Amino acid sequence: MTTPLPTGAVIGILGGGQLGRMLSVAASRLGFRTHVFEPGANPPAGHVADRVTTAPYEDEAALRAFAETVDVITYEFENIPTSALDVLEALRPIHPNREALRISQDRLTEKTFLTEQGLTVAPFADIPDAAALEAALETVGTPSILKTRRFGYDGKGQARLKAPSDAAGALEAMAGAPAVLEGFVDFSCEISVIAARGPSGEVAAFDPGQNVHRDGILRTTTVPAKVPQRLLTDAVLAAAKVLNALDYVGVLGVEFFVTPQGLIVNEIAPRVHNSGHWTQNGCAVDQFEQHIRAVAGWPLGDGKRHADVVMENLIGDDMDRLPDLAKTPDCALHLYGKADVRPGRKMGHVNRITRG
Amino acid sequence: MTTPLPTGAVIGILGGGQLGRMLSVAASRLGFRTHVFEPGANPPAGHVADRVTTAPYEDEAALRAFAETVDVITYEFENIPTSALDVLEALRPIHPNREALRISQDRLTEKTFLTEQGLTVAPFADIPDAAALEAALETVGTPSILKTRRFGYDGKGQARLKAPSDAAGALEAMAGAPAVLEGFVDFSCEISVIAARGPSGEVAAFDPGQNVHRDGILRTTTVPAKVPQRLLTDAVLAAAKVLNALDYVGVLGVEFFVTPQGLIVNEIAPRVHNSGHWTQNGCAVDQFEQHIRAVAGWPLGDGKRHADVVMENLIGDDMDRLPDLAKTPDCALHLYGKADVRPGRKMGHVNRITRG
């Protein structure tokens, strides 16, 4: 058993974006203070954090000073440089653990790991070079998607192949980065599970949400998902399998394609996840607090949903709809305090309570 | 029409306690930053504020510097020194306005104002001295309660008179402060209304909650209240009358005694109110966001309740129950991050969702 962190303890958060912001607010609800480490200036999380360190991940002294002020370290994104983790891990516990990061930082490692767990993923192939791509077009075929192994998010670092003739262009779009080719999956819809595991091994999952993406970016998540219960159960079990295999502590997001042959895992994210934002208005303990509870060694919430919710991301010009949304009944706004509206930039989200 | 404050605007909050803390979190949800002004060190609101100024209300330079960084000023408590308000008001708008503060800062002024609005209050008498108390014992009688006109809260600055022989002791307890004698009200229960008014005059109220006090401190608020609908409507109308009479902008709390003769107003509070904490888990827009919306010139939420909630304050040693509460389903914890547990000190609250 882990001793739960007491009131007043400090949670260190790597990354100062909207996820760090909402983690910080959740931590405050449990009486914790937060210290955010973020290279960029004026991070959204900084508005609601007790402390902010502005420094690059290469600044070893800043990392040490940060670690020494906190009781435990977590993160809002998976692409933290290994060298920074080495410095931090020597000083304070980091949850979720390095193994979860190692696996989710690399699409090839991740797909291999998921396959080893007995989960189904789309056909894939390692693409270190043009020859490998040519070979993979025989096995994986087209349509397919070439993705960089690392650092891709929200549709970035991806190129679609409609036919073998797209190969050269797609490879060029990778700019020399190691890549993986994924076979196209003919799915009826996408769902995701947000699940958590505590230090003593307890697991809790929120109801799976049904997701709609556009241009590679999540647009809406709806709960309950209109998917047979059998598949929703499969999804929760798959998430639990991943959590246990990784001896994981914290919240994990798992995305699935729903196909006639059952579920295919799209990807995992070792952190709170955009498709779990609905929990802020649908559950007594939301995904952000659930993550903080796990990281702090507190009992997990049971994940029970007391309201039906449609979460919609507010992206770029969607902010023009703010005056209307603010007037719409049953709508809970969650804005991120970002100064500049840019196309494709997540500016906030709205949780519409469709049944209370 | 007021122009709504844009994302990134700064809300100044006077007072850094738990109400300021939850106001700051609500402001962040709308994309605002907050600057908290608080004389005490390490204020709970500071953990989730963008900026904190630690200075006494007598520090004119600090007040000016604070005002110059914010777009609008509000407060979490009504006992702000008049001299500080004079400095601030010359620089930035303050909501709710001075008149609301003037009236609610003084029990005698408040009771006179409420009576002028046609609302019923308990029998009362101005007690500047012993002679006045002797005379008031004839009109108001006993049992009754002697209260300081100013600076009383959570049962402080009060003395009960069971019989006229208690007069001398009660007066002594006032320590020379001007007081008011209130007749005892034989009530069946207590309810309160949390209502808001925007700059354009729109009014919205949350469902009235039923309150239980012990030792002068609120223990629980339950919604829905088990009180005839007619009286709940009366309560909302009374709150609206007060809001309009004061040309009020922000959230107001009004406490009522329910008696066989109808409602008797106990007191008003020109701010978010402990008995409105249930809205955090029962409404899409809670009382804290509602207050920020009013102060920022945004449209108000409609106050609709989507869940039944029992709010329980965690006072002093109630914090020992935390391990159990953290494990109880349907319980949303809201802790204030206060370092020291002291008897009678509000350390947090828990919202139990009893029907979703």
XYZ file of C-alpha atoms in Angstrom:
712
model
C 0.000 0.000 0.000
C 1.099 3.539 -0.802
C 0.522 6.279 1.788
C -1.840 8.822 0.236
C -0.363 12.289 -0.233
C -1.763 14.693 2.394
C -3.429 18.062 1.861
C -0.878 20.673 0.884
C 1.355 18.233 -0.980
C 2.670 19.486 -4.311
C 2.030 17.727 -7.608
C 4.584 18.479 -10.296
C 3.130 18.616 -13.809
C 5.274 18.458 -16.940
C 3.560 20.468 -19.660
C 1.474 23.605 -19.262
C -1.247 23.178 -21.891
C -4.962 22.694 -21.345
C -4.527 19.196 -19.927
C -2.069 20.487 -17.342
C -4.494 23.315 -16.641
C -7.379 20.990 -15.899
C -5.126 18.646 -13.910
C -4.101 21.614 -11.796
C -7.708 22.569 -11.068
C -8.518 18.965 -10.146
C -5.501 18.793 -7.850
C -6.717 21.918 -6.065
C -10.076 20.259 -5.392
C -8.209 17.640 -3.362
C -6.264 20.303 -1.469
C -3.034 19.862 -3.423
C -0.856 22.557 -4.898
C 0.726 22.228 -8.311
C 4.009 23.230 -9.863
C 3.982 23.316 -13.664
C 7.131 22.871 -15.758
C 6.733 24.270 -19.261
C 9.201 25.594 -21.830
C 6.715 27.989 -23.452
C 5.818 31.392 -22.018
C 2.416 32.149 -20.461
C 1.150 28.549 -20.425
C -2.605 27.964 -19.911
C -1.873 25.806 -16.848
C 0.052 28.654 -15.270
C -3.144 30.647 -14.704
C -4.342 28.079 -12.158
C -1.066 26.654 -10.834
C 0.573 27.530 -7.546
C 3.957 27.756 -9.273
C 5.322 27.741 -12.807
C 8.839 27.041 -14.008
C 9.549 28.333 -17.494
C 12.553 26.449 -18.836
C 13.488 24.049 -21.634
C 13.594 20.311 -20.938
C 17.326 20.505 -21.530
C 17.856 22.769 -18.493
C 19.092 20.267 -15.922
C 19.338 22.791 -13.097
C 15.760 23.923 -13.655
C 14.569 20.315 -13.725
C 16.325 19.589 -10.435
C 14.976 22.720 -8.765
C 11.493 21.820 -9.982
C 11.724 18.239 -8.707
C 12.894 19.377 -5.299
C 9.743 21.434 -4.728
C 7.284 18.647 -5.556
C 6.188 15.374 -3.941
C 5.381 13.479 -7.122
C 5.664 14.171 -10.849
C 3.177 13.544 -13.622
C 2.773 14.889 -17.140
C 0.186 16.054 -19.626
C 1.880 14.753 -22.765
C 3.980 11.758 -23.677
C 6.790 13.315 -25.668
C 9.015 14.326 -22.787
C 12.703 13.964 -23.678
C 14.310 10.900 -22.116
C 17.191 12.952 -20.728
C 14.753 15.090 -18.720
C 13.054 12.005 -17.331
C 16.436 10.620 -16.277
C 17.135 13.744 -14.224
C 13.669 13.861 -12.657
C 13.303 10.179 -11.910
C 16.425 10.200 -9.748
C 14.748 12.746 -7.475
C 11.021 12.030 -7.335
C 8.544 9.315 -8.387
C 7.079 9.799 -11.866
C 3.599 8.444 -12.685
C 2.690 6.968 -15.118
C 6.010 5.120 -15.334
C 8.817 5.187 -17.891
C 7.682 1.976 -19.541
C 4.308 3.524 -20.398
C 6.117 6.488 -21.918
C 8.610 4.358 -23.803
C 5.846 2.361 -25.411
C 3.491 5.200 -26.256
C 6.235 7.489 -27.580
C 6.819 5.198 -30.532
C 4.026 3.919 -32.764
C 5.976 0.835 -33.783
C 6.800 -0.150 -30.190
C 3.195 0.558 -29.208
C 1.674 -1.614 -31.928
C 4.078 -4.424 -31.154
C 3.230 -4.188 -27.429
C -0.532 -4.151 -28.081
C -0.220 -7.204 -30.339
C 1.728 -8.993 -27.623
C -1.161 -8.328 -25.228
C -3.462 -10.208 -27.585
C -5.189 -7.031 -28.743
C -5.972 -6.406 -32.385
C -4.367 -3.502 -34.197
C -4.492 -2.505 -37.876
C -1.996 -4.231 -40.160
C 1.305 -2.359 -39.840
C 4.908 -2.405 -40.984
C 8.122 -0.752 -39.875
C 9.253 1.766 -42.527
C 12.864 2.801 -41.939
C 13.398 3.559 -45.651
C 11.978 3.513 -49.174
C 12.766 -0.176 -49.699
C 10.759 -1.074 -46.595
C 7.849 0.998 -47.852
C 7.922 -0.750 -51.204
C 7.862 -4.126 -49.460
C 5.112 -3.054 -47.078
C 2.874 -1.981 -49.938
C 2.728 -5.711 -50.787
C 1.689 -6.792 -47.261
C -0.225 -3.815 -45.833
C -1.357 -2.484 -49.196
C -3.392 0.655 -49.921
C -5.325 2.588 -48.857
C -3.018 3.061 -45.902
C -1.439 5.784 -43.794
C 2.222 6.510 -43.297
C 2.935 7.991 -39.871
C 6.116 9.109 -38.154
C 6.989 6.694 -35.351
C 7.347 9.588 -32.902
C 5.963 13.058 -32.115
C 2.741 12.864 -34.114
C -0.497 14.256 -32.693
C -3.787 15.714 -33.932
C -3.144 14.402 -37.444
C 0.369 15.884 -37.724
C 3.196 13.765 -39.168
C 0.825 11.672 -41.277
C 0.360 11.074 -45.006
C -2.354 9.041 -46.696
C -1.603 6.589 -49.498
C -4.561 6.036 -51.787
C -2.465 4.021 -54.227
C 1.133 2.696 -54.433
C 1.975 5.698 -56.593
C 1.572 7.937 -53.503
C 4.525 6.218 -51.826
C 7.287 8.648 -52.772
C 5.293 11.742 -51.752
C 4.237 10.172 -48.469
C 7.793 9.236 -47.601
C 8.916 12.769 -48.389
C 6.298 14.103 -45.943
C 8.035 12.145 -43.176
C 11.114 14.336 -43.706
C 13.466 11.464 -43.049
C 11.863 10.433 -39.755
C 11.424 6.700 -39.078
C 7.838 5.789 -39.924
C 5.266 3.064 -39.731
C 2.728 2.142 -42.395
C -0.769 1.430 -41.112
C -3.385 -0.410 -43.135
C -6.669 1.410 -43.586
C -9.397 0.132 -41.285
C -12.977 0.131 -42.508
C -14.700 1.087 -39.252
C -18.293 1.993 -38.440
C -17.312 4.347 -35.631
C -14.611 5.210 -33.107
C -14.841 4.819 -29.348
C -12.410 5.397 -26.530
C -12.031 4.274 -22.967
C -10.589 6.429 -20.221
C -9.425 4.098 -17.467
C -7.310 4.476 -14.368
C -5.163 2.277 -12.198
C -3.986 3.046 -8.675
C -0.696 2.029 -7.023
C -2.351 -0.930 -5.289
C -3.628 -2.261 -8.615
C -7.261 -1.168 -8.446
C -8.706 -0.311 -11.860
C -11.676 1.939 -12.683
C -13.035 2.914 -16.090
C -15.397 5.596 -17.267
C -18.133 4.695 -19.720
C -16.668 4.516 -23.226
C -17.365 7.567 -25.372
C -18.127 7.651 -29.077
C -15.762 9.956 -30.953
C -15.984 11.914 -34.174
C -12.750 13.163 -35.716
C -12.349 15.646 -38.558
C -9.022 16.442 -40.235
C -7.325 14.215 -37.670
C -8.646 16.248 -34.734
C -11.272 15.103 -32.243
C -14.486 17.068 -32.702
C -17.054 15.423 -30.430
C -17.343 12.697 -27.826
C -20.796 11.392 -26.956
C -21.796 9.302 -23.922
C -23.391 6.888 -23.880
C -21.862 5.493 -27.089
C -24.341 3.926 -29.513
C -22.410 0.682 -29.719
C -23.440 -2.813 -28.539
C -22.746 -3.331 -24.835
C -20.606 -6.371 -25.633
C -18.113 -4.174 -27.496
C -18.112 -1.543 -24.764
C -17.224 -4.273 -22.282
C -14.478 -5.513 -24.624
C -13.082 -1.992 -24.757
C -12.945 -1.654 -20.970
C -11.307 -5.070 -20.635
C -8.706 -4.157 -23.255
C -7.870 -0.956 -21.379
C -7.541 -2.878 -18.109
C -5.222 -5.361 -19.826
C -2.943 -2.526 -20.965
C -2.992 -0.894 -17.500
C -2.038 -4.113 -15.755
C 0.594 -5.108 -18.315
C 2.317 -1.760 -17.769
C 1.946 -1.784 -13.942
C 0.459 1.613 -14.670
C -0.470 4.368 -12.196
C -2.714 7.130 -13.519
C -5.288 7.666 -16.250
C -4.848 6.096 -19.689
C -6.790 6.777 -22.861
C -7.334 3.973 -25.379
C -8.868 4.658 -28.806
C -10.642 1.925 -30.755
C -12.130 1.443 -34.193
C -15.438 -0.436 -34.135
C -15.521 -2.885 -37.068
C -17.690 -5.837 -38.066
C -14.835 -8.058 -36.820
C -14.807 -6.388 -33.406
C -12.570 -3.757 -31.870
C -9.258 -2.640 -33.325
C -7.009 -0.574 -31.050
C -5.991 2.668 -32.745
C -3.667 4.087 -30.109
C -3.043 4.550 -26.428
C -2.192 7.753 -24.587
C -0.529 7.549 -21.151
C -2.363 10.583 -19.779
C -5.721 12.269 -19.490
C -7.331 12.386 -22.894
C -9.434 14.825 -24.878
C -12.166 12.193 -25.269
C -12.502 12.101 -21.448
C -13.378 15.784 -21.009
C -17.098 14.900 -20.790
C -16.432 13.432 -17.319
C -16.099 16.978 -15.938
C -19.868 17.323 -16.127
C -20.940 13.693 -16.097
C -19.175 12.194 -13.077
C -18.581 13.064 -9.420
C -14.876 12.362 -9.997
C -13.697 13.449 -13.453
C -10.726 12.080 -15.413
C -8.435 14.856 -14.196
C -9.184 14.223 -10.536
C -9.015 10.486 -11.187
C -5.503 10.917 -12.543
C -4.446 13.042 -9.570
C -6.005 10.507 -7.175
C -4.000 7.673 -8.740
C -0.772 9.665 -8.797
C -1.315 10.766 -5.166
C -2.149 7.257 -3.954
C -5.769 8.134 -3.135
C -8.710 5.771 -3.701
C -10.042 5.996 -7.257
C -13.519 7.214 -8.090
C -15.722 4.418 -9.414
C -16.290 6.081 -12.793
C -20.069 6.173 -12.467
C -21.798 8.496 -14.914
C -24.726 10.528 -13.559
C -25.466 12.492 -16.739
C -25.372 11.980 -20.491
C -22.997 14.405 -22.162
C -21.905 15.492 -25.631
C -18.446 17.050 -25.525
C -17.574 19.312 -28.430
C -14.107 20.767 -28.969
C -13.914 24.465 -29.767
C -11.246 24.679 -32.453
C -9.974 27.888 -34.030
C -12.907 29.932 -35.305
C -15.357 27.905 -33.230
C -14.628 30.597 -30.651
C -16.854 32.908 -32.718
C -19.766 30.814 -31.458
C -18.975 31.701 -27.846
C -21.707 34.340 -27.407
C -24.314 31.805 -28.537
C -22.860 28.903 -26.566
C -22.750 31.013 -23.404
C -26.509 31.514 -23.745
C -27.366 27.883 -24.513
C -28.954 25.992 -21.598
C -27.229 22.852 -20.267
C -23.893 23.868 -21.781
C -20.814 23.899 -19.578
C -17.968 25.897 -21.106
C -14.330 25.058 -20.491
C -12.000 27.563 -22.115
C -8.241 27.292 -22.014
C -7.283 30.953 -21.768
C -5.134 30.846 -24.920
C -4.416 34.318 -26.201
C -4.275 33.596 -29.954
C -6.994 31.902 -31.962
C -5.347 29.863 -34.746
C -6.875 27.418 -37.234
C -6.771 23.878 -35.839
C -5.882 25.114 -32.337
C -7.922 23.688 -29.471
C -9.260 26.761 -27.667
C -11.722 25.090 -25.315
C -14.591 22.642 -25.219
C -18.213 22.604 -24.276
C -19.971 19.815 -22.402
C -23.656 19.692 -23.298
C -25.655 17.808 -20.670
C -28.275 15.934 -22.677
C -29.823 14.058 -19.744
C -29.282 14.784 -16.060
C -25.586 46.764 -22.801
C -22.174 46.037 -21.353
C -19.471 44.618 -23.626
C -18.558 41.175 -22.295
C -14.974 40.853 -21.098
C -12.900 38.874 -23.623
C -10.769 35.788 -23.018
C -7.591 36.722 -21.198
C -9.173 39.573 -19.244
C -8.199 39.732 -15.574
C -10.714 39.540 -12.738
C -9.533 41.104 -9.491
C -10.755 39.311 -6.379
C -10.623 40.859 -2.910
C -10.138 38.088 -0.378
C -8.195 34.876 -0.801
C -10.278 32.321 1.129
C -12.154 29.340 -0.237
C -14.770 31.487 -1.970
C -12.042 33.406 -3.791
C -10.431 30.082 -4.622
C -13.553 28.679 -6.235
C -14.253 31.995 -7.991
C -10.756 31.818 -9.458
C -11.298 28.299 -10.794
C -14.635 29.345 -12.315
C -13.018 32.378 -13.938
C -10.414 30.112 -15.514
C -13.164 27.994 -17.087
C -14.248 31.099 -18.999
C -10.675 31.836 -20.078
C -10.102 34.655 -17.581
C -7.111 35.142 -15.359
C -7.455 36.245 -11.755
C -5.497 38.488 -9.426
C -6.233 37.925 -5.747
C -5.701 40.636 -3.119
C -5.374 39.192 0.373
C -3.692 40.431 3.553
C -2.967 36.938 4.926
C -0.056 34.775 3.783
C -0.509 31.637 1.648
C -4.201 32.170 0.884
C -6.208 29.197 -0.458
C -7.168 31.221 -3.551
C -3.507 31.818 -4.315
C -3.004 28.177 -5.289
C -5.244 28.635 -8.323
C -4.833 32.336 -9.108
C -2.679 33.805 -11.837
C -1.401 36.462 -9.435
C -1.582 37.205 -5.729
C -0.929 40.473 -3.927
C -0.231 40.045 -0.225
C -0.883 43.394 1.453
C -3.203 44.947 4.048
C -6.307 46.842 2.910
C -4.679 49.977 4.290
C -1.819 49.797 1.739
C -2.955 52.344 -0.801
C -0.032 51.772 -3.174
C -0.680 48.018 -3.229
C -4.376 48.608 -3.880
C -3.573 50.935 -6.785
C -1.041 48.524 -8.278
C -3.580 45.703 -7.946
C -6.360 47.707 -9.588
C -4.154 48.681 -12.502
C -3.571 45.034 -13.461
C -7.250 44.021 -13.514
C -10.250 44.742 -15.720
C -12.934 44.496 -13.056
C -12.981 43.953 -9.289
C -15.168 41.693 -7.198
C -14.884 40.247 -3.695
C -15.464 37.125 -1.668
C -16.551 38.803 1.558
C -18.498 41.906 2.490
C -16.337 43.426 5.221
C -13.900 45.288 3.009
C -12.834 48.588 4.586
C -14.526 51.608 3.011
C -11.198 53.377 2.520
C -9.931 50.505 0.335
C -13.095 50.602 -1.752
C -12.652 54.348 -2.247
C -9.175 53.805 -3.696
C -10.222 50.901 -5.923
C -13.481 52.364 -7.190
C -11.667 55.373 -8.622
C -9.660 53.025 -10.866
C -11.859 50.087 -11.854
C -15.507 49.016 -11.704
C -16.438 47.047 -8.555
C -19.280 44.502 -8.673
C -21.470 44.053 -6.677
C -21.736 47.779 -6.008
C -21.028 49.907 -2.945
C -24.683 50.148 -1.991
C -24.932 46.357 -1.666
C -21.862 46.403 0.565
C -23.076 49.350 2.653
C -26.341 47.592 3.362
C -25.016 44.131 4.057
C -22.117 45.335 6.200
C -24.519 46.513 8.907
C -27.280 44.329 10.323
C -29.390 47.344 11.316
C -29.157 48.954 7.876
C -29.851 45.576 6.262
C -32.974 44.880 8.305
C -34.277 48.387 7.683
C -33.641 48.009 3.926
C -35.343 44.602 3.758
C -38.374 45.964 5.638
C -38.573 48.870 3.182
C -38.705 46.328 0.337
C -41.832 44.833 1.895
C -39.993 41.727 3.071
C -40.537 40.271 6.533
C -37.665 40.122 8.993
C -37.605 39.066 12.657
C -38.564 41.773 15.193
C -35.454 43.870 15.803
C -34.221 46.915 17.669
C -31.171 49.181 17.467
C -29.026 48.669 20.598
C -26.492 51.488 20.912
C -26.360 51.128 24.711
C -27.722 49.442 27.852
C -30.756 51.719 28.041
C -31.752 50.784 24.493
C -31.407 47.099 25.350
C -33.620 47.524 28.405
C -36.282 49.226 26.273
C -35.968 46.615 23.499
C -36.588 43.798 25.966
C -40.107 45.247 26.267
C -40.769 45.265 22.505
C -38.636 42.416 21.095
C -38.657 40.373 24.306
C -36.904 37.060 24.993
C -35.774 34.608 23.807
C -33.777 36.817 21.475
C -30.243 37.244 20.105
C -27.974 40.227 20.485
C -25.655 40.625 17.484
C -22.957 43.137 16.647
C -24.124 45.378 13.800
C -20.911 44.703 11.879
C -18.272 42.013 11.248
C -20.240 39.002 12.520
C -20.085 35.687 10.670
C -20.442 31.951 11.379
C -22.053 32.653 14.771
C -19.309 35.042 15.934
C -20.287 38.327 17.652
C -23.583 36.898 18.901
C -25.104 36.287 22.349
C -28.404 34.595 23.163
C -30.830 36.022 25.723
C -33.045 33.356 27.234
C -34.433 35.803 29.809
C -34.133 39.553 30.551
C -31.576 38.664 33.233
C -29.131 37.691 30.449
C -29.040 41.293 29.193
C -25.923 42.496 31.007
C -23.836 39.480 30.019
C -24.956 39.679 26.395
C -24.113 43.363 26.178
C -20.702 42.659 27.644
C -20.106 40.047 24.912
C -20.528 42.829 22.330
C -17.393 44.482 23.770
C -18.812 47.955 23.261
C -19.700 47.401 19.586
C -23.035 48.807 18.353
C -25.533 45.944 18.288
C -28.979 44.928 17.214
C -31.427 42.771 19.166
C -33.260 40.166 17.088
C -36.394 38.429 18.264
C -36.296 34.646 18.251
C -38.088 33.104 15.263
C -39.884 29.805 15.703
C -39.092 28.269 12.318
C -39.621 24.793 10.895
C -36.529 24.960 8.666
C -34.101 27.258 6.908
C -33.777 27.727 3.163
C -31.643 29.983 1.018
C -31.732 31.292 -2.499
C -28.647 31.926 -4.584
C -29.638 34.372 -7.301
C -27.759 36.471 -9.816
C -28.332 39.653 -11.759
C -26.406 40.792 -14.821
C -25.566 44.359 -15.865
C -28.511 44.484 -18.279
C -30.930 43.535 -15.492
C -31.458 39.853 -16.267
C -32.053 37.746 -13.167
C -31.508 34.000 -12.703
C -31.927 31.917 -9.558
C -30.804 28.453 -8.564
C -33.271 26.140 -6.869
C -33.542 27.056 -3.180
C -31.590 24.783 -0.859
C -32.615 23.589 2.597
C -29.965 24.375 5.198
C -29.016 22.874 8.540
C -26.855 24.960 10.861
C -25.108 23.813 14.026
C -23.330 26.183 16.432
C -24.041 29.013 14.033
C -22.194 27.289 11.153
C -23.793 25.819 8.046
C -23.516 22.015 8.065
C -25.590 20.809 5.114
C -27.577 22.142 2.177
C -30.015 19.795 0.445
C -31.633 20.269 -2.955
C -34.439 19.966 -3.660
C -35.696 21.529 -0.418
C -38.636 19.755 1.207
C -40.715 22.915 1.403
C -43.986 23.752 -0.401
C -43.362 25.082 -3.911
C -45.317 28.252 -3.077
C -42.701 29.196 -0.475
C -39.809 28.351 -2.786
C -41.328 30.702 -5.350
C -41.742 33.381 -2.664
C -38.068 32.982 -1.794
C -36.931 33.454 -5.390
C -39.179 36.492 -5.813
C -37.808 38.024 -2.612
C -34.239 37.537 -3.844
C -35.123 39.138 -7.186
C -36.681 42.098 -5.362
C -33.448 42.656 -3.427
C -31.303 42.309 -6.577
C -33.374 44.840 -8.494
C -33.664 47.297 -5.586
C -29.863 47.359 -5.321
C -29.243 47.533 -9.107
C -27.053 44.576 -8.276
C -24.496 42.827 -10.517
C -23.294 39.412 -9.348
C -24.482 36.558 -7.167
C -26.406 37.214 -3.951
C -27.275 34.781 -1.175
C -30.509 35.251 0.794
C -31.264 33.132 3.875
C -34.830 32.576 5.025
C -36.599 31.027 7.999
C -39.648 28.982 7.009
C -42.459 29.642 9.514
C -46.201 28.936 9.653
C -46.695 32.620 8.771
C -44.485 32.323 5.669
C -40.890 33.313 4.984
C -38.805 35.528 7.230
C -35.554 36.875 5.758
C -32.617 36.074 8.043
C -29.852 37.825 6.146
C -28.399 38.633 2.767
C -24.811 38.150 1.572
C -23.568 40.161 -1.439
C -21.404 37.342 -2.770
C -21.283 33.660 -3.535
C -22.576 31.737 -0.550
C -21.720 28.508 1.244
C -25.277 27.261 0.714
C -24.713 27.502 -3.057
C -21.749 25.112 -3.202
C -24.064 22.280 -4.308
C -24.350 23.971 -7.717
C -20.788 22.811 -8.536
C -22.132 19.318 -9.082
C -25.784 20.033 -9.806
C -25.723 22.662 -12.565
C -23.947 23.266 -15.879
C -23.111 26.782 -14.638
C -22.377 26.872 -10.889
C -22.722 29.864 -8.536
C -19.048 30.760 -8.905
C -19.163 30.873 -12.694
C -22.537 32.635 -12.500
C -20.940 35.366 -10.397
C -17.995 35.692 -12.779
C -20.389 35.796 -15.752
C -22.367 38.645 -14.169
C -19.251 40.582 -13.197
C -17.760 40.072 -16.686
C -20.950 41.089 -18.490
C -21.527 37.603 -19.925
C -24.978 36.012 -20.308
C -26.090 34.287 -17.110
C -26.672 30.559 -16.860
C -30.344 29.733 -16.400
C -29.822 28.047 -13.021
C -31.279 24.720 -14.116
C -30.481 21.805 -11.808
C -29.652 18.478 -13.478
C -28.904 16.516 -10.298
C -30.100 16.335 -6.689
C -27.293 17.118 -4.271
C -26.600 17.138 -0.538
C -23.725 19.486 0.276
C -21.964 18.855 3.578
C -19.323 21.171 5.003
C -16.140 19.554 6.295
C -15.381 21.460 9.485
C -12.335 20.923 11.696
C -12.041 17.243 12.575
C -14.446 16.267 9.790
C -11.214 16.017 7.793
C -10.557 12.736 9.624
C -13.386 11.293 7.524
C -11.520 12.038 4.304
C -10.268 8.482 3.645
C -13.856 7.213 3.869
C -15.370 10.069 1.894
C -12.814 9.602 -0.874
C -14.051 6.027 -1.281
C -17.779 6.827 -1.163
C -19.493 6.653 -4.565
C -21.266 9.765 -5.901
C -19.250 12.049 -3.608
C -17.465 15.036 -5.091
C -14.810 16.443 -2.767
C -13.880 20.105 -2.715
C -11.007 20.815 -0.334
C -9.627 24.266 0.326
C -5.941 23.479 0.759
C -5.788 25.023 4.238
C -2.687 23.896 6.087
C -4.036 23.871 9.646
C -7.100 21.988 10.816
C -8.784 24.001 13.582
C -12.097 23.431 15.385
C -14.878 25.323 13.605
C -12.686 25.987 10.541
C -14.217 25.232 7.152
C -11.705 22.880 5.517
C -13.753 21.779 2.514
C -17.097 20.397 1.493
C -18.471 17.324 -0.175
C -21.296 17.284 -2.724
C -23.149 13.994 -2.628
C -25.108 13.416 -5.838
C -28.304 11.714 -4.677
C -30.017 11.589 -8.082
C -28.381 12.194 -11.424
